[in-house]
Amino acid sequence: MARIERIRNKIQLAKENIQEFEFHFNLVVQQVAALHDELTILENQIDETNNVLRQWTTTD
């Protein structure tokens, strides 16, 4: 019976570890999504800046 209890404890610990991993993994996914959004904004700003610079150089 003690062996069964040890196995149950290990299973419970494994479940808790999986839940903690899922929690941290989801945080990382959210952070990556936020970084992707920020990079998209920066990319758009760079494109806008390049367009303005192109206009300046072609009108002179």
mmCIF file of N, CA and C in Angstrom:
data_model
loop_
_atom_site.group_PDB
_atom_site.id
_atom_site.type_symbol
_atom_site.label_atom_id
_atom_site.label_comp_id
_atom_site.label_asym_id
_atom_site.label_seq_id
_atom_site.Cartn_x
_atom_site.Cartn_y
_atom_site.Cartn_z
ATOM 1 N N MET A 1 0.821 -1.202 0.000
ATOM 2 C CA MET A 1 0.000 0.000 0.000
ATOM 3 C C MET A 1 0.862 1.263 0.000
ATOM 4 N N ALA A 2 1.980 1.220 0.685
ATOM 5 C CA ALA A 2 2.855 2.392 0.724
ATOM 6 C C ALA A 2 3.389 2.701 -0.677
ATOM 7 N N ARG A 3 3.642 1.659 -1.442
ATOM 8 C CA ARG A 3 4.144 1.863 -2.804
ATOM 9 C C ARG A 3 3.092 2.563 -3.661
ATOM 10 N N ILE A 4 1.860 2.149 -3.520
ATOM 11 C CA ILE A 4 0.769 2.781 -4.268
ATOM 12 C C ILE A 4 0.650 4.255 -3.885
ATOM 13 N N GLU A 5 0.777 4.537 -2.609
ATOM 14 C CA GLU A 5 0.692 5.923 -2.138
ATOM 15 C C GLU A 5 1.839 6.767 -2.706
ATOM 16 N N ARG A 6 3.034 6.196 -2.759
ATOM 17 C CA ARG A 6 4.174 6.915 -3.342
ATOM 18 C C ARG A 6 3.930 7.207 -4.827
ATOM 19 N N ILE A 7 3.382 6.226 -5.508
ATOM 20 C CA ILE A 7 3.084 6.414 -6.934
ATOM 21 C C ILE A 7 2.029 7.506 -7.107
ATOM 22 N N ARG A 8 0.999 7.481 -6.271
ATOM 23 C CA ARG A 8 -0.043 8.522 -6.331
ATOM 24 C C ARG A 8 0.563 9.904 -6.072
ATOM 25 N N ASN A 9 1.462 9.987 -5.103
ATOM 26 C CA ASN A 9 2.114 11.263 -4.799
ATOM 27 C C ASN A 9 2.946 11.760 -5.984
ATOM 28 N N LYS A 10 3.647 10.828 -6.627
ATOM 29 C CA LYS A 10 4.447 11.206 -7.794
ATOM 30 C C LYS A 10 3.557 11.679 -8.940
ATOM 31 N N ILE A 11 2.439 11.016 -9.118
ATOM 32 C CA ILE A 11 1.496 11.422 -10.162
ATOM 33 C C ILE A 11 0.949 12.813 -9.859
ATOM 34 N N GLN A 12 0.593 13.050 -8.611
ATOM 35 C CA GLN A 12 0.075 14.364 -8.218
ATOM 36 C C GLN A 12 1.131 15.451 -8.439
ATOM 37 N N LEU A 13 2.353 15.159 -8.060
ATOM 38 C CA LEU A 13 3.439 16.117 -8.263
ATOM 39 C C LEU A 13 3.647 16.395 -9.755
ATOM 40 N N ALA A 14 3.576 15.345 -10.560
ATOM 41 C CA ALA A 14 3.724 15.512 -12.008
ATOM 42 C C ALA A 14 2.608 16.395 -12.562
ATOM 43 N N LYS A 15 1.377 16.194 -12.091
ATOM 44 C CA LYS A 15 0.252 17.030 -12.531
ATOM 45 C C LYS A 15 0.486 18.489 -12.161
ATOM 46 N N GLU A 16 0.964 18.725 -10.954
ATOM 47 C CA GLU A 16 1.244 20.094 -10.515
ATOM 48 C C GLU A 16 2.355 20.724 -11.353
ATOM 49 N N ASN A 17 3.377 19.937 -11.654
ATOM 50 C CA ASN A 17 4.477 20.443 -12.486
ATOM 51 C C ASN A 17 3.983 20.799 -13.886
ATOM 52 N N ILE A 18 3.102 19.969 -14.424
ATOM 53 C CA ILE A 18 2.543 20.240 -15.752
ATOM 54 C C ILE A 18 1.721 21.525 -15.725
ATOM 55 N N GLN A 19 0.914 21.697 -14.685
ATOM 56 C CA GLN A 19 0.103 22.913 -14.575
ATOM 57 C C GLN A 19 0.985 24.154 -14.471
ATOM 58 N N GLU A 20 2.050 24.060 -13.698
ATOM 59 C CA GLU A 20 2.960 25.197 -13.562
ATOM 60 C C GLU A 20 3.656 25.490 -14.889
ATOM 61 N N PHE A 21 4.066 24.429 -15.583
ATOM 62 C CA PHE A 21 4.686 24.608 -16.895
ATOM 63 C C PHE A 21 3.716 25.287 -17.855
ATOM 64 N N GLU A 22 2.456 24.819 -17.883
ATOM 65 C CA GLU A 22 1.454 25.410 -18.768
ATOM 66 C C GLU A 22 1.260 26.892 -18.459
ATOM 67 N N PHE A 23 1.227 27.236 -17.177
ATOM 68 C CA PHE A 23 1.061 28.628 -16.769
ATOM 69 C C PHE A 23 2.199 29.486 -17.322
ATOM 70 N N HIS A 24 3.435 29.037 -17.113
ATOM 71 C CA HIS A 24 4.591 29.810 -17.575
ATOM 72 C C HIS A 24 4.677 29.823 -19.100
ATOM 73 N N PHE A 25 4.334 28.714 -19.717
ATOM 74 C CA PHE A 25 4.335 28.646 -21.179
ATOM 75 C C PHE A 25 3.341 29.653 -21.757
ATOM 76 N N ASN A 26 2.156 29.726 -21.161
ATOM 77 C CA ASN A 26 1.148 30.682 -21.631
ATOM 78 C C ASN A 26 1.620 32.122 -21.457
ATOM 79 N N LEU A 27 2.340 32.398 -20.371
ATOM 80 C CA LEU A 27 2.908 33.739 -20.190
ATOM 81 C C LEU A 27 3.891 34.062 -21.308
ATOM 82 N N VAL A 28 4.727 33.104 -21.641
ATOM 83 C CA VAL A 28 5.705 33.312 -22.713
ATOM 84 C C VAL A 28 4.981 33.548 -24.042
ATOM 85 N N VAL A 29 3.941 32.784 -24.297
ATOM 86 C CA VAL A 29 3.178 32.963 -25.535
ATOM 87 C C VAL A 29 2.592 34.373 -25.600
ATOM 88 N N GLN A 30 2.050 34.845 -24.485
ATOM 89 C CA GLN A 30 1.491 36.205 -24.440
ATOM 90 C C GLN A 30 2.578 37.252 -24.676
ATOM 91 N N GLN A 31 3.744 37.041 -24.093
ATOM 92 C CA GLN A 31 4.844 37.989 -24.275
ATOM 93 C C GLN A 31 5.323 38.003 -25.723
ATOM 94 N N VAL A 32 5.397 36.842 -26.335
ATOM 95 C CA VAL A 32 5.812 36.770 -27.738
ATOM 96 C C VAL A 32 4.789 37.486 -28.622
ATOM 97 N N ALA A 33 3.510 37.294 -28.336
ATOM 98 C CA ALA A 33 2.467 37.977 -29.108
ATOM 99 C C ALA A 33 2.584 39.492 -28.953
ATOM 100 N N ALA A 34 2.849 39.951 -27.736
ATOM 101 C CA ALA A 34 3.003 41.390 -27.494
ATOM 102 C C ALA A 34 4.226 41.929 -28.235
ATOM 103 N N LEU A 35 5.323 41.190 -28.211
ATOM 104 C CA LEU A 35 6.524 41.608 -28.943
ATOM 105 C C LEU A 35 6.264 41.651 -30.446
ATOM 106 N N HIS A 36 5.523 40.692 -30.935
ATOM 107 C CA HIS A 36 5.174 40.673 -32.356
ATOM 108 C C HIS A 36 4.387 41.929 -32.718
ATOM 109 N N ASP A 37 3.431 42.293 -31.876
ATOM 110 C CA ASP A 37 2.646 43.510 -32.116
ATOM 111 C C ASP A 37 3.541 44.746 -32.122
ATOM 112 N N GLU A 38 4.446 44.817 -31.160
ATOM 113 C CA GLU A 38 5.362 45.961 -31.089
ATOM 114 C C GLU A 38 6.258 46.030 -32.324
ATOM 115 N N LEU A 39 6.746 44.881 -32.764
ATOM 116 C CA LEU A 39 7.600 44.856 -33.956
ATOM 117 C C LEU A 39 6.821 45.276 -35.195
ATOM 118 N N THR A 40 5.563 44.886 -35.276
ATOM 119 C CA THR A 40 4.728 45.291 -36.404
ATOM 120 C C THR A 40 4.552 46.802 -36.423
ATOM 121 N N ILE A 41 4.318 47.387 -35.254
ATOM 122 C CA ILE A 41 4.187 48.845 -35.152
ATOM 123 C C ILE A 41 5.487 49.522 -35.585
ATOM 124 N N LEU A 42 6.612 49.024 -35.094
ATOM 125 C CA LEU A 42 7.911 49.600 -35.474
ATOM 126 C C LEU A 42 8.166 49.467 -36.971
ATOM 127 N N GLU A 43 7.813 48.332 -37.518
ATOM 128 C CA GLU A 43 7.995 48.119 -38.955
ATOM 129 C C GLU A 43 7.165 49.129 -39.755
ATOM 130 N N ASN A 44 5.941 49.365 -39.320
ATOM 131 C CA ASN A 44 5.089 50.346 -40.001
ATOM 132 C C ASN A 44 5.666 51.750 -39.883
ATOM 133 N N GLN A 45 6.205 52.077 -38.723
ATOM 134 C CA GLN A 45 6.820 53.396 -38.534
ATOM 135 C C GLN A 45 8.044 53.563 -39.430
ATOM 136 N N ILE A 46 8.824 52.509 -39.553
ATOM 137 C CA ILE A 46 10.003 52.554 -40.434
ATOM 138 C C ILE A 46 9.561 52.752 -41.877
ATOM 139 N N ASP A 47 8.520 52.041 -42.289
ATOM 140 C CA ASP A 47 8.011 52.202 -43.653
ATOM 141 C C ASP A 47 7.539 53.632 -43.899
ATOM 142 N N GLU A 48 6.825 54.196 -42.929
ATOM 143 C CA GLU A 48 6.354 55.577 -43.063
ATOM 144 C C GLU A 48 7.533 56.547 -43.161
ATOM 145 N N THR A 49 8.535 56.338 -42.319
ATOM 146 C CA THR A 49 9.725 57.197 -42.351
ATOM 147 C C THR A 49 10.435 57.081 -43.692
ATOM 148 N N ASN A 50 10.571 55.879 -44.184
ATOM 149 C CA ASN A 50 11.215 55.673 -45.490
ATOM 150 C C ASN A 50 10.437 56.364 -46.604
ATOM 151 N N ASN A 51 9.122 56.317 -46.530
ATOM 152 C CA ASN A 51 8.303 56.987 -47.543
ATOM 153 C C ASN A 51 8.514 58.494 -47.505
ATOM 154 N N VAL A 52 8.566 59.064 -46.308
ATOM 155 C CA VAL A 52 8.806 60.505 -46.173
ATOM 156 C C VAL A 52 10.189 60.853 -46.718
ATOM 157 N N LEU A 53 11.189 60.081 -46.349
ATOM 158 C CA LEU A 53 12.546 60.344 -46.839
ATOM 159 C C LEU A 53 12.614 60.232 -48.358
ATOM 160 N N ARG A 54 11.914 59.272 -48.907
ATOM 161 C CA ARG A 54 11.889 59.093 -50.357
ATOM 162 C C ARG A 54 11.258 60.317 -51.034
ATOM 163 N N GLN A 55 10.192 60.829 -50.429
ATOM 164 C CA GLN A 55 9.541 62.021 -50.986
ATOM 165 C C GLN A 55 10.481 63.221 -50.936
ATOM 166 N N TRP A 56 11.207 63.369 -49.860
ATOM 167 C CA TRP A 56 12.134 64.489 -49.725
ATOM 168 C C TRP A 56 13.230 64.424 -50.780
ATOM 169 N N THR A 57 13.729 63.229 -51.003
ATOM 170 C CA THR A 57 14.849 63.098 -51.942
ATOM 171 C C THR A 57 14.388 63.187 -53.388
ATOM 172 N N THR A 58 13.146 62.870 -53.683
ATOM 173 C CA THR A 58 12.689 62.912 -55.074
ATOM 174 C C THR A 58 12.153 64.277 -55.473
ATOM 175 N N THR A 59 11.783 65.112 -54.502
ATOM 176 C CA THR A 59 11.246 66.438 -54.844
ATOM 177 C C THR A 59 12.339 67.482 -54.999
ATOM 178 N N ASP A 60 13.529 67.201 -54.552
ATOM 179 C CA ASP A 60 14.625 68.185 -54.637
ATOM 180 C C ASP A 60 15.179 68.216 -55.988
#
